[in-house]
Amino acid sequence: MSERSNSKPSIRTTIAQAGHFIDRETGAVIPAIQPSTTFARKKDYSLVGDYIYSRNGSPTVAHAEGLLCELEEGFETRLFASGMGAASALVETVDSGQRIAAPTIMYHGVKSWMLRQQAMRDVGLDLFDAADPASLARAIIPGKTAIIWIETPANPTWDVIDIKAAADAAHAAGAILVVDSTCAPPVISKPLTLGADIVFHSATKYLNGHSDVTAGVLTAREASPRWESLKQAQVGLGATLGSFEAYLLIRGLRTLFLRVEQASRNALALAKHFEKHPKLAGVLYPGLESHAQHKIAKKQMTGGFGGMLSILVKGDEAQTRRVTGRLKVFTPATSLGGVESLAEHRKSVEGPHSIVPENLIRFSIGIEDVADLIADLEQALAEV
Ligand SMILES: *Cc1c(COP(=O)(O)O)cnc(C)c1O
């Protein structure tokens, strides 16, 4: 065994080793699943360990939270039963009469939930155009706006928002900036280091990476009354992650760097191949120089541009859906961030109120041989 240096290992090493875990009693190198829902007390009724009851926190979940907190360079991390569990708990911390600013184009589930809060308990929602910084500035109402929520790159057009500029605008108005960084996992982008107050991920996606766990995560840059309120909301809503899911998430996290880097390489190669394809009206990918916010993407996405891209087919809705129907290597399915490539006609999934163009197909690029992915899309487009 080689001598370990005294300096702190890089995050790549820490994550590959799940925190250099060695079980003190057994020597096991993999953290065990601790399924207990309750934790014993001593004779004087003080706790044996750090835990009381699993809805408030438990060892396997805490292990995963510790790894995620290091990845984000944050102050504290909480895992939730899903991304929506995390987002709804955060929205719960906004008082009636206060407001949220959020982009018009964003993950539709979060936007629907915010609209429902507006209708049911007067938490105002001010929408802005993610591609236009002036629009973001107009959406902020000083003294009223509590949270500015951004998603970058944003589903499913992959608009990129300048995180540092958004953080400055939020702080100038006494608001906090929350970044949905699901499509730019910490291998690529660390919003807290750019001034964001809280970073959100659907851990169902890249963080777990194998399409077999539903989980959400929030990490705070520093302690705050809102963060304390958020933790109370989580326990009250019961939006806690289970130990088995936490164990799978730890296993998935160990290969995060390899998976995200390979997916990014594949996506860039595919985007470049199809950028000027005669059957396409466009390829939307932040890594392309033709992307409207490529400069910002280059500045804040330092480990690649991610695995998410969309194509615009020269054709109508029916022709576009036929392309997804002809794919053989890609699986037509929703979700993203797994090792396998998926294709989705996004408008069909979001329903009649969707503002997504009818000719848009969203791809989650996996870690397969990119030549197979390119050939598959070529054959599917041949008959448009
Ligand atoms: C999937 C997703 C969510 C919601 O997360 P769930 O784990 O499905 O609840 C939120 N934001 C983005 C960008 C997503 O892709």
mmCIF file of C-alpha atoms and ligand atoms in Angstrom:
data_model
loop_
_atom_site.group_PDB
_atom_site.id
_atom_site.type_symbol
_atom_site.label_atom_id
_atom_site.label_comp_id
_atom_site.label_asym_id
_atom_site.label_seq_id
_atom_site.Cartn_x
_atom_site.Cartn_y
_atom_site.Cartn_z
ATOM 1 C CA MET A 1 0.000 0.000 0.000
ATOM 2 C CA SER A 2 1.411 3.376 -0.907
ATOM 3 C CA GLU A 3 1.940 5.990 1.766
ATOM 4 C CA ARG A 4 -0.938 8.480 1.911
ATOM 5 C CA SER A 5 0.287 12.044 1.663
ATOM 6 C CA ASN A 6 -0.685 14.458 4.416
ATOM 7 C CA SER A 7 -2.319 16.890 2.032
ATOM 8 C CA LYS A 8 -6.071 16.577 1.567
ATOM 9 C CA PRO A 9 -6.871 14.285 -1.392
ATOM 10 C CA SER A 10 -8.593 15.842 -4.392
ATOM 11 C CA ILE A 11 -12.375 15.624 -4.605
ATOM 12 C CA ARG A 12 -12.004 13.087 -7.433
ATOM 13 C CA THR A 13 -10.207 10.754 -4.997
ATOM 14 C CA THR A 14 -12.624 11.399 -2.137
ATOM 15 C CA ILE A 15 -15.633 10.607 -4.322
ATOM 16 C CA ALA A 16 -14.112 7.490 -5.924
ATOM 17 C CA GLN A 17 -13.441 6.147 -2.411
ATOM 18 C CA ALA A 18 -16.819 7.265 -0.999
ATOM 19 C CA GLY A 19 -14.890 9.374 1.513
ATOM 20 C CA HIS A 20 -12.042 6.832 1.993
ATOM 21 C CA PHE A 21 -14.487 4.755 3.962
ATOM 22 C CA ILE A 22 -13.227 1.906 6.185
ATOM 23 C CA ASP A 23 -15.608 0.408 8.715
ATOM 24 C CA ARG A 24 -13.878 0.517 12.114
ATOM 25 C CA GLU A 25 -15.337 -2.798 13.343
ATOM 26 C CA THR A 26 -15.139 -4.986 10.248
ATOM 27 C CA GLY A 27 -12.682 -3.314 7.884
ATOM 28 C CA ALA A 28 -15.381 -3.213 5.190
ATOM 29 C CA VAL A 29 -14.525 -0.684 2.483
ATOM 30 C CA ILE A 30 -18.145 -0.057 1.529
ATOM 31 C CA PRO A 31 -20.482 1.855 3.858
ATOM 32 C CA ALA A 32 -23.200 -0.451 5.217
ATOM 33 C CA ILE A 33 -26.905 0.232 4.803
ATOM 34 C CA GLN A 34 -28.321 1.220 8.181
ATOM 35 C CA PRO A 35 -32.074 0.635 7.905
ATOM 36 C CA SER A 36 -33.022 1.387 11.527
ATOM 37 C CA THR A 37 -35.828 3.928 11.878
ATOM 38 C CA THR A 38 -35.124 4.549 15.557
ATOM 39 C CA PHE A 39 -32.017 4.968 17.680
ATOM 40 C CA ALA A 40 -31.567 3.902 21.295
ATOM 41 C CA ARG A 41 -30.893 6.022 24.338
ATOM 42 C CA LYS A 42 -28.714 5.352 27.405
ATOM 43 C CA LYS A 43 -29.860 4.972 31.028
ATOM 44 C CA ASP A 44 -29.795 8.750 31.538
ATOM 45 C CA TYR A 45 -31.912 9.022 28.355
ATOM 46 C CA SER A 46 -29.106 10.736 26.398
ATOM 47 C CA LEU A 47 -28.669 9.416 22.852
ATOM 48 C CA VAL A 48 -26.179 6.623 22.103
ATOM 49 C CA GLY A 49 -25.158 8.285 18.836
ATOM 50 C CA ASP A 50 -26.105 11.278 16.682
ATOM 51 C CA TYR A 51 -29.518 10.030 15.554
ATOM 52 C CA ILE A 52 -33.044 9.986 17.010
ATOM 53 C CA TYR A 53 -35.493 8.910 14.323
ATOM 54 C CA SER A 54 -34.914 8.285 10.618
ATOM 55 C CA ARG A 55 -37.225 11.009 9.296
ATOM 56 C CA ASN A 56 -34.929 13.541 11.000
ATOM 57 C CA GLY A 57 -31.726 11.920 9.727
ATOM 58 C CA SER A 58 -29.919 8.572 9.582
ATOM 59 C CA PRO A 59 -26.355 7.316 9.121
ATOM 60 C CA THR A 60 -26.418 6.100 5.486
ATOM 61 C CA VAL A 61 -28.200 9.241 4.341
ATOM 62 C CA ALA A 62 -25.742 11.378 6.332
ATOM 63 C CA HIS A 63 -22.814 9.626 4.644
ATOM 64 C CA ALA A 64 -24.196 10.505 1.208
ATOM 65 C CA GLU A 65 -24.929 14.077 2.367
ATOM 66 C CA GLY A 66 -21.324 14.466 3.531
ATOM 67 C CA LEU A 67 -19.979 13.431 0.113
ATOM 68 C CA LEU A 68 -22.365 15.754 -1.719
ATOM 69 C CA CYS A 69 -21.459 18.656 0.589
ATOM 70 C CA GLU A 70 -17.758 18.179 -0.206
ATOM 71 C CA LEU A 71 -18.531 17.985 -3.913
ATOM 72 C CA GLU A 72 -20.387 21.312 -3.825
ATOM 73 C CA GLU A 73 -17.946 22.984 -1.402
ATOM 74 C CA GLY A 74 -20.965 23.825 0.732
ATOM 75 C CA PHE A 75 -21.799 24.325 4.396
ATOM 76 C CA GLU A 76 -24.510 21.683 4.778
ATOM 77 C CA THR A 77 -26.463 19.247 2.572
ATOM 78 C CA ARG A 78 -29.889 17.667 2.898
ATOM 79 C CA LEU A 79 -31.116 14.741 0.814
ATOM 80 C CA PHE A 80 -34.805 14.385 -0.041
ATOM 81 C CA ALA A 81 -37.089 11.634 -1.326
ATOM 82 C CA SER A 82 -37.050 13.270 -4.784
ATOM 83 C CA GLY A 83 -36.021 16.447 -6.543
ATOM 84 C CA MET A 84 -39.599 17.687 -6.234
ATOM 85 C CA GLY A 85 -39.492 16.911 -2.486
ATOM 86 C CA ALA A 86 -36.482 19.226 -2.192
ATOM 87 C CA ALA A 87 -37.974 21.963 -4.391
ATOM 88 C CA SER A 88 -41.359 21.940 -2.656
ATOM 89 C CA ALA A 89 -39.736 22.060 0.810
ATOM 90 C CA LEU A 90 -37.775 25.121 -0.288
ATOM 91 C CA VAL A 91 -40.873 26.827 -1.703
ATOM 92 C CA GLU A 92 -42.558 26.079 1.638
ATOM 93 C CA THR A 93 -40.057 28.451 3.346
ATOM 94 C CA VAL A 94 -41.444 31.442 1.407
ATOM 95 C CA ASP A 95 -44.081 33.376 3.384
ATOM 96 C CA SER A 96 -47.438 34.272 1.839
ATOM 97 C CA GLY A 97 -47.125 37.719 0.272
ATOM 98 C CA GLN A 98 -43.488 37.160 -0.670
ATOM 99 C CA ARG A 99 -42.405 36.323 -4.201
ATOM 100 C CA ILE A 100 -40.260 33.956 -6.256
ATOM 101 C CA ALA A 101 -38.601 34.924 -9.541
ATOM 102 C CA ALA A 102 -38.040 32.043 -11.979
ATOM 103 C CA PRO A 103 -37.387 31.553 -15.697
ATOM 104 C CA THR A 104 -40.188 30.957 -18.202
ATOM 105 C CA ILE A 105 -38.331 27.916 -19.532
ATOM 106 C CA MET A 106 -37.398 25.556 -16.726
ATOM 107 C CA TYR A 107 -38.170 22.067 -15.457
ATOM 108 C CA HIS A 108 -41.966 21.998 -15.806
ATOM 109 C CA GLY A 109 -42.669 20.164 -12.522
ATOM 110 C CA VAL A 110 -41.003 22.880 -10.420
ATOM 111 C CA LYS A 111 -42.751 25.641 -12.367
ATOM 112 C CA SER A 112 -46.158 23.945 -11.965
ATOM 113 C CA TRP A 113 -45.582 23.680 -8.224
ATOM 114 C CA MET A 114 -44.696 27.378 -7.984
ATOM 115 C CA LEU A 115 -47.826 28.299 -9.960
ATOM 116 C CA ARG A 116 -49.888 26.219 -7.549
ATOM 117 C CA GLN A 117 -48.359 28.038 -4.558
ATOM 118 C CA GLN A 118 -49.235 31.335 -6.204
ATOM 119 C CA ALA A 119 -52.845 30.247 -6.673
ATOM 120 C CA MET A 120 -53.269 28.618 -3.248
ATOM 121 C CA ARG A 121 -51.316 30.725 -0.772
ATOM 122 C CA ASP A 122 -50.276 33.962 -2.441
ATOM 123 C CA VAL A 123 -46.594 33.236 -3.013
ATOM 124 C CA GLY A 124 -46.118 35.449 -6.082
ATOM 125 C CA LEU A 125 -44.279 34.145 -9.127
ATOM 126 C CA ASP A 126 -42.465 36.536 -11.475
ATOM 127 C CA LEU A 127 -41.280 34.852 -14.652
ATOM 128 C CA PHE A 128 -38.328 36.065 -16.686
ATOM 129 C CA ASP A 129 -36.645 35.193 -19.969
ATOM 130 C CA ALA A 130 -33.557 33.134 -19.097
ATOM 131 C CA ALA A 131 -31.742 34.342 -22.208
ATOM 132 C CA ASP A 132 -32.166 38.039 -21.278
ATOM 133 C CA PRO A 133 -30.395 39.444 -18.144
ATOM 134 C CA ALA A 134 -32.517 42.640 -18.287
ATOM 135 C CA SER A 135 -35.641 40.501 -17.990
ATOM 136 C CA LEU A 136 -34.215 38.887 -14.830
ATOM 137 C CA ALA A 137 -33.535 42.331 -13.341
ATOM 138 C CA ARG A 138 -37.152 43.404 -14.049
ATOM 139 C CA ALA A 139 -38.548 40.291 -12.330
ATOM 140 C CA ILE A 140 -36.907 41.162 -9.001
ATOM 141 C CA ILE A 141 -39.051 43.197 -6.620
ATOM 142 C CA PRO A 142 -36.802 44.444 -3.782
ATOM 143 C CA GLY A 143 -38.255 43.695 -0.363
ATOM 144 C CA LYS A 144 -40.737 41.207 -1.849
ATOM 145 C CA THR A 145 -38.643 38.722 -3.840
ATOM 146 C CA ALA A 146 -37.386 36.093 -1.409
ATOM 147 C CA ILE A 147 -35.939 33.556 -3.848
ATOM 148 C CA ILE A 148 -34.546 33.818 -7.349
ATOM 149 C CA TRP A 149 -34.647 30.339 -8.818
ATOM 150 C CA ILE A 150 -32.582 29.683 -11.915
ATOM 151 C CA GLU A 151 -31.887 26.525 -13.868
ATOM 152 C CA THR A 152 -28.714 26.390 -15.943
ATOM 153 C CA PRO A 153 -28.446 24.936 -18.472
ATOM 154 C CA ALA A 154 -32.243 25.038 -18.661
ATOM 155 C CA ASN A 155 -34.578 22.282 -19.825
ATOM 156 C CA PRO A 156 -35.018 21.727 -22.745
ATOM 157 C CA THR A 157 -33.434 24.590 -24.718
ATOM 158 C CA TRP A 158 -30.217 24.665 -22.643
ATOM 159 C CA ASP A 159 -30.166 28.426 -22.179
ATOM 160 C CA VAL A 160 -27.277 29.303 -19.872
ATOM 161 C CA ILE A 161 -27.658 31.923 -17.141
ATOM 162 C CA ASP A 162 -24.659 33.784 -15.680
ATOM 163 C CA ILE A 163 -24.707 32.465 -12.094
ATOM 164 C CA LYS A 164 -22.411 35.132 -10.669
ATOM 165 C CA ALA A 165 -24.441 37.983 -12.197
ATOM 166 C CA ALA A 166 -27.704 36.425 -10.956
ATOM 167 C CA ALA A 167 -26.232 36.038 -7.445
ATOM 168 C CA ASP A 168 -25.164 39.699 -7.405
ATOM 169 C CA ALA A 169 -28.637 40.790 -8.564
ATOM 170 C CA ALA A 170 -30.292 38.610 -5.898
ATOM 171 C CA HIS A 171 -28.102 39.873 -3.080
ATOM 172 C CA ALA A 172 -28.541 43.528 -4.098
ATOM 173 C CA ALA A 173 -32.307 43.022 -3.647
ATOM 174 C CA GLY A 174 -32.030 41.116 -0.356
ATOM 175 C CA ALA A 175 -33.043 37.832 -2.011
ATOM 176 C CA ILE A 176 -31.219 34.504 -2.231
ATOM 177 C CA LEU A 177 -30.180 32.718 -5.414
ATOM 178 C CA VAL A 178 -31.082 29.048 -5.789
ATOM 179 C CA VAL A 179 -29.563 27.209 -8.759
ATOM 180 C CA ASP A 180 -31.078 24.047 -10.227
ATOM 181 C CA SER A 181 -27.800 22.554 -11.441
ATOM 182 C CA THR A 182 -29.235 19.110 -12.261
ATOM 183 C CA CYS A 183 -27.895 19.234 -15.823
ATOM 184 C CA ALA A 184 -24.501 20.625 -14.761
ATOM 185 C CA PRO A 185 -23.443 18.348 -11.895
ATOM 186 C CA PRO A 186 -20.530 19.423 -9.645
ATOM 187 C CA VAL A 187 -17.982 17.851 -12.018
ATOM 188 C CA ILE A 188 -18.933 20.684 -14.388
ATOM 189 C CA SER A 189 -20.216 23.566 -12.305
ATOM 190 C CA LYS A 190 -20.221 24.536 -8.612
ATOM 191 C CA PRO A 191 -22.778 27.328 -8.227
ATOM 192 C CA LEU A 192 -21.976 27.942 -4.536
ATOM 193 C CA THR A 193 -18.420 28.971 -5.451
ATOM 194 C CA LEU A 194 -19.927 31.558 -7.849
ATOM 195 C CA GLY A 195 -22.089 33.161 -5.156
ATOM 196 C CA ALA A 196 -25.292 31.090 -5.254
ATOM 197 C CA ASP A 197 -26.841 30.566 -1.808
ATOM 198 C CA ILE A 198 -28.361 27.126 -2.354
ATOM 199 C CA VAL A 199 -27.723 24.557 -5.074
ATOM 200 C CA PHE A 200 -30.449 22.071 -6.042
ATOM 201 C CA HIS A 201 -30.143 18.764 -7.876
ATOM 202 C CA SER A 202 -32.528 16.085 -8.853
ATOM 203 C CA ALA A 203 -30.142 13.332 -7.697
ATOM 204 C CA THR A 204 -32.362 10.987 -9.723
ATOM 205 C CA LYS A 205 -30.316 12.192 -12.686
ATOM 206 C CA TYR A 206 -26.492 12.508 -12.952
ATOM 207 C CA LEU A 207 -25.614 12.230 -9.264
ATOM 208 C CA ASN A 208 -26.972 8.685 -9.073
ATOM 209 C CA GLY A 209 -26.541 8.137 -12.796
ATOM 210 C CA HIS A 210 -28.099 4.691 -13.234
ATOM 211 C CA SER A 211 -31.819 5.460 -13.545
ATOM 212 C CA ASP A 212 -32.607 3.412 -10.441
ATOM 213 C CA VAL A 213 -32.986 5.902 -7.563
ATOM 214 C CA THR A 214 -35.369 8.825 -7.031
ATOM 215 C CA ALA A 215 -33.732 11.486 -4.860
ATOM 216 C CA GLY A 216 -33.267 15.240 -4.480
ATOM 217 C CA VAL A 217 -30.607 17.338 -2.793
ATOM 218 C CA LEU A 218 -30.094 20.872 -1.510
ATOM 219 C CA THR A 219 -26.747 22.246 -0.364
ATOM 220 C CA ALA A 220 -26.346 25.634 1.350
ATOM 221 C CA ARG A 221 -23.306 27.900 1.059
ATOM 222 C CA GLU A 222 -23.719 29.149 4.617
ATOM 223 C CA ALA A 223 -26.000 28.990 7.663
ATOM 224 C CA SER A 224 -29.143 31.156 7.476
ATOM 225 C CA PRO A 225 -32.638 31.394 8.988
ATOM 226 C CA ARG A 226 -34.060 30.157 5.645
ATOM 227 C CA TRP A 227 -31.851 27.069 5.741
ATOM 228 C CA GLU A 228 -33.037 26.297 9.282
ATOM 229 C CA SER A 229 -36.624 26.781 8.112
ATOM 230 C CA LEU A 230 -35.942 24.476 5.157
ATOM 231 C CA LYS A 231 -34.755 21.687 7.461
ATOM 232 C CA GLN A 232 -37.914 22.070 9.562
ATOM 233 C CA ALA A 233 -40.029 21.949 6.392
ATOM 234 C CA GLN A 234 -38.305 18.746 5.302
ATOM 235 C CA VAL A 235 -38.997 16.966 8.582
ATOM 236 C CA GLY A 236 -42.570 18.273 8.673
ATOM 237 C CA LEU A 237 -43.308 17.278 5.090
ATOM 238 C CA GLY A 238 -41.590 13.929 5.614
ATOM 239 C CA ALA A 239 -39.625 14.367 2.387
ATOM 240 C CA THR A 240 -36.692 12.245 3.605
ATOM 241 C CA LEU A 241 -34.582 9.796 1.623
ATOM 242 C CA GLY A 242 -34.510 6.124 2.641
ATOM 243 C CA SER A 243 -31.301 4.287 3.566
ATOM 244 C CA PHE A 244 -31.429 1.872 0.637
ATOM 245 C CA GLU A 245 -31.691 4.733 -1.840
ATOM 246 C CA ALA A 246 -28.875 6.557 -0.048
ATOM 247 C CA TYR A 247 -26.693 3.466 -0.380
ATOM 248 C CA LEU A 248 -27.365 3.228 -4.128
ATOM 249 C CA LEU A 249 -26.700 6.935 -4.480
ATOM 250 C CA ILE A 250 -23.301 6.542 -2.777
ATOM 251 C CA ARG A 251 -22.489 3.717 -5.182
ATOM 252 C CA GLY A 252 -23.504 5.804 -8.174
ATOM 253 C CA LEU A 253 -21.562 8.848 -6.953
ATOM 254 C CA ARG A 254 -18.278 6.929 -6.945
ATOM 255 C CA THR A 255 -18.189 7.001 -10.756
ATOM 256 C CA LEU A 256 -19.655 10.504 -11.135
ATOM 257 C CA PHE A 257 -16.526 12.030 -12.672
ATOM 258 C CA LEU A 258 -16.034 9.219 -15.214
ATOM 259 C CA ARG A 259 -19.703 9.181 -16.230
ATOM 260 C CA VAL A 260 -20.167 12.920 -16.591
ATOM 261 C CA GLU A 261 -16.906 13.405 -18.477
ATOM 262 C CA GLN A 262 -17.741 10.625 -20.947
ATOM 263 C CA ALA A 263 -21.313 11.867 -21.418
ATOM 264 C CA SER A 264 -19.991 15.395 -22.065
ATOM 265 C CA ARG A 265 -17.470 14.144 -24.636
ATOM 266 C CA ASN A 266 -20.162 12.111 -26.392
ATOM 267 C CA ALA A 267 -22.647 14.988 -26.387
ATOM 268 C CA LEU A 268 -20.113 17.443 -27.831
ATOM 269 C CA ALA A 269 -19.164 14.984 -30.592
ATOM 270 C CA LEU A 270 -22.816 14.348 -31.437
ATOM 271 C CA ALA A 271 -23.686 18.061 -31.339
ATOM 272 C CA LYS A 272 -20.811 18.908 -33.689
ATOM 273 C CA HIS A 273 -21.723 16.073 -36.055
ATOM 274 C CA PHE A 274 -25.363 17.177 -36.401
ATOM 275 C CA GLU A 275 -24.887 20.954 -36.087
ATOM 276 C CA LYS A 276 -25.297 21.620 -39.823
ATOM 277 C CA HIS A 277 -27.331 18.523 -40.730
ATOM 278 C CA PRO A 278 -29.663 19.178 -43.694
ATOM 279 C CA LYS A 279 -32.661 17.578 -41.899
ATOM 280 C CA LEU A 280 -32.262 19.813 -38.829
ATOM 281 C CA ALA A 281 -33.202 23.423 -38.132
ATOM 282 C CA GLY A 282 -30.746 23.552 -35.238
ATOM 283 C CA VAL A 283 -28.802 21.815 -32.477
ATOM 284 C CA LEU A 284 -29.070 23.340 -28.999
ATOM 285 C CA TYR A 285 -25.966 22.595 -26.912
ATOM 286 C CA PRO A 286 -23.984 25.027 -24.701
ATOM 287 C CA GLY A 287 -20.696 23.525 -25.936
ATOM 288 C CA LEU A 288 -21.277 24.718 -29.508
ATOM 289 C CA GLU A 289 -19.834 28.087 -30.464
ATOM 290 C CA SER A 290 -23.150 28.794 -32.201
ATOM 291 C CA HIS A 291 -24.989 28.590 -28.834
ATOM 292 C CA ALA A 292 -26.243 32.052 -27.813
ATOM 293 C CA GLN A 293 -24.621 31.914 -24.360
ATOM 294 C CA HIS A 294 -21.552 29.861 -25.267
ATOM 295 C CA LYS A 295 -19.244 32.496 -23.704
ATOM 296 C CA ILE A 296 -20.991 32.307 -20.322
ATOM 297 C CA ALA A 297 -21.082 28.514 -20.561
ATOM 298 C CA LYS A 298 -17.312 28.439 -21.134
ATOM 299 C CA LYS A 299 -16.779 30.674 -18.116
ATOM 300 C CA GLN A 300 -18.871 28.744 -15.601
ATOM 301 C CA MET A 301 -18.991 25.156 -16.948
ATOM 302 C CA THR A 302 -15.403 24.194 -16.340
ATOM 303 C CA GLY A 303 -15.494 20.402 -16.584
ATOM 304 C CA GLY A 304 -17.344 19.972 -19.908
ATOM 305 C CA PHE A 305 -20.747 21.074 -21.162
ATOM 306 C CA GLY A 306 -22.791 18.124 -19.931
ATOM 307 C CA GLY A 307 -24.733 15.392 -21.647
ATOM 308 C CA MET A 308 -27.958 17.237 -22.464
ATOM 309 C CA LEU A 309 -28.794 18.578 -25.899
ATOM 310 C CA SER A 310 -31.802 19.123 -28.119
ATOM 311 C CA ILE A 311 -32.328 19.065 -31.863
ATOM 312 C CA LEU A 312 -34.897 20.975 -33.898
ATOM 313 C CA VAL A 313 -36.175 18.850 -36.772
ATOM 314 C CA LYS A 314 -37.139 20.504 -40.071
ATOM 315 C CA GLY A 315 -40.687 19.258 -39.857
ATOM 316 C CA ASP A 316 -43.931 19.307 -37.888
ATOM 317 C CA GLU A 317 -44.916 17.497 -34.688
ATOM 318 C CA ALA A 318 -45.859 14.231 -36.447
ATOM 319 C CA GLN A 319 -42.605 14.096 -38.435
ATOM 320 C CA THR A 320 -40.613 14.853 -35.279
ATOM 321 C CA ARG A 321 -42.311 12.089 -33.313
ATOM 322 C CA ARG A 322 -41.608 9.646 -36.134
ATOM 323 C CA VAL A 323 -37.871 10.368 -35.686
ATOM 324 C CA THR A 324 -37.992 9.284 -32.018
ATOM 325 C CA GLY A 325 -40.006 6.246 -33.112
ATOM 326 C CA ARG A 326 -37.279 5.102 -35.504
ATOM 327 C CA LEU A 327 -34.430 5.263 -32.956
ATOM 328 C CA LYS A 328 -32.940 1.863 -32.046
ATOM 329 C CA VAL A 329 -29.931 2.624 -29.826
ATOM 330 C CA PHE A 330 -31.535 5.546 -27.989
ATOM 331 C CA THR A 331 -34.476 4.592 -25.790
ATOM 332 C CA PRO A 332 -37.503 6.848 -26.147
ATOM 333 C CA ALA A 333 -38.162 7.755 -22.503
ATOM 334 C CA THR A 334 -38.263 10.724 -20.165
ATOM 335 C CA SER A 335 -35.652 11.525 -17.484
ATOM 336 C CA LEU A 336 -31.938 12.111 -17.978
ATOM 337 C CA GLY A 337 -28.463 11.704 -16.548
ATOM 338 C CA GLY A 338 -28.240 7.902 -16.711
ATOM 339 C CA VAL A 339 -25.442 5.926 -18.354
ATOM 340 C CA GLU A 340 -27.839 4.980 -21.164
ATOM 341 C CA SER A 341 -28.918 7.451 -23.843
ATOM 342 C CA LEU A 342 -32.547 8.579 -23.940
ATOM 343 C CA ALA A 343 -34.578 10.562 -26.459
ATOM 344 C CA GLU A 344 -37.780 12.426 -25.753
ATOM 345 C CA HIS A 345 -40.355 14.426 -27.665
ATOM 346 C CA ARG A 346 -40.602 16.925 -24.828
ATOM 347 C CA LYS A 347 -43.824 18.677 -25.885
ATOM 348 C CA SER A 348 -45.745 15.372 -25.734
ATOM 349 C CA VAL A 349 -44.531 14.770 -22.173
ATOM 350 C CA GLU A 350 -45.283 18.274 -20.874
ATOM 351 C CA GLY A 351 -48.832 18.261 -22.274
ATOM 352 C CA PRO A 352 -51.046 20.806 -24.053
ATOM 353 C CA HIS A 353 -49.802 23.837 -22.016
ATOM 354 C CA SER A 354 -46.190 23.190 -22.977
ATOM 355 C CA ILE A 355 -44.289 26.060 -24.587
ATOM 356 C CA VAL A 356 -41.611 23.709 -25.971
ATOM 357 C CA PRO A 357 -41.372 23.804 -29.814
ATOM 358 C CA GLU A 358 -43.206 20.900 -31.506
ATOM 359 C CA ASN A 359 -40.099 20.013 -33.552
ATOM 360 C CA LEU A 360 -37.780 19.659 -30.535
ATOM 361 C CA ILE A 361 -36.297 16.321 -29.449
ATOM 362 C CA ARG A 362 -34.392 16.272 -26.177
ATOM 363 C CA PHE A 363 -31.479 13.859 -25.781
ATOM 364 C CA SER A 364 -29.807 12.672 -22.631
ATOM 365 C CA ILE A 365 -26.490 11.391 -23.918
ATOM 366 C CA GLY A 366 -25.029 8.441 -22.044
ATOM 367 C CA ILE A 367 -21.619 6.797 -21.953
ATOM 368 C CA GLU A 368 -22.031 4.427 -24.928
ATOM 369 C CA ASP A 369 -19.823 4.367 -28.039
ATOM 370 C CA VAL A 370 -20.696 7.689 -29.643
ATOM 371 C CA ALA A 371 -20.364 6.202 -33.146
ATOM 372 C CA ASP A 372 -23.420 4.028 -32.378
ATOM 373 C CA LEU A 373 -25.394 7.057 -31.200
ATOM 374 C CA ILE A 374 -24.500 9.118 -34.271
ATOM 375 C CA ALA A 375 -25.345 6.260 -36.657
ATOM 376 C CA ASP A 376 -28.673 5.729 -34.903
ATOM 377 C CA LEU A 377 -29.754 9.344 -35.205
ATOM 378 C CA GLU A 378 -28.537 9.474 -38.823
ATOM 379 C CA GLN A 379 -30.754 6.518 -39.788
ATOM 380 C CA ALA A 380 -33.719 7.958 -37.887
ATOM 381 C CA LEU A 381 -33.387 11.291 -39.699
ATOM 382 C CA ALA A 382 -32.864 9.709 -43.135
ATOM 383 C CA GLU A 383 -36.599 9.345 -43.768
ATOM 384 C CA VAL A 384 -37.808 12.758 -42.527
HETATM 385 C C1 LIG B 1 -35.953 15.702 -12.883
HETATM 386 C C2 LIG B 1 -35.735 17.142 -12.581
HETATM 387 C C3 LIG B 1 -36.333 17.750 -11.470
HETATM 388 C C4 LIG B 1 -37.277 17.013 -10.536
HETATM 389 O O1 LIG B 1 -36.619 15.989 -9.836
HETATM 390 P P1 LIG B 1 -37.320 14.568 -9.432
HETATM 391 O O2 LIG B 1 -36.184 13.797 -8.845
HETATM 392 O O3 LIG B 1 -37.893 13.975 -10.680
HETATM 393 O O4 LIG B 1 -38.378 14.873 -8.440
HETATM 394 C C5 LIG B 1 -36.055 19.097 -11.256
HETATM 395 N N1 LIG B 1 -35.264 19.809 -12.093
HETATM 396 C C6 LIG B 1 -34.679 19.249 -13.162
HETATM 397 C C7 LIG B 1 -33.809 20.080 -14.044
HETATM 398 C C8 LIG B 1 -34.908 17.901 -13.453
HETATM 399 O O5 LIG B 1 -34.345 17.364 -14.548
#
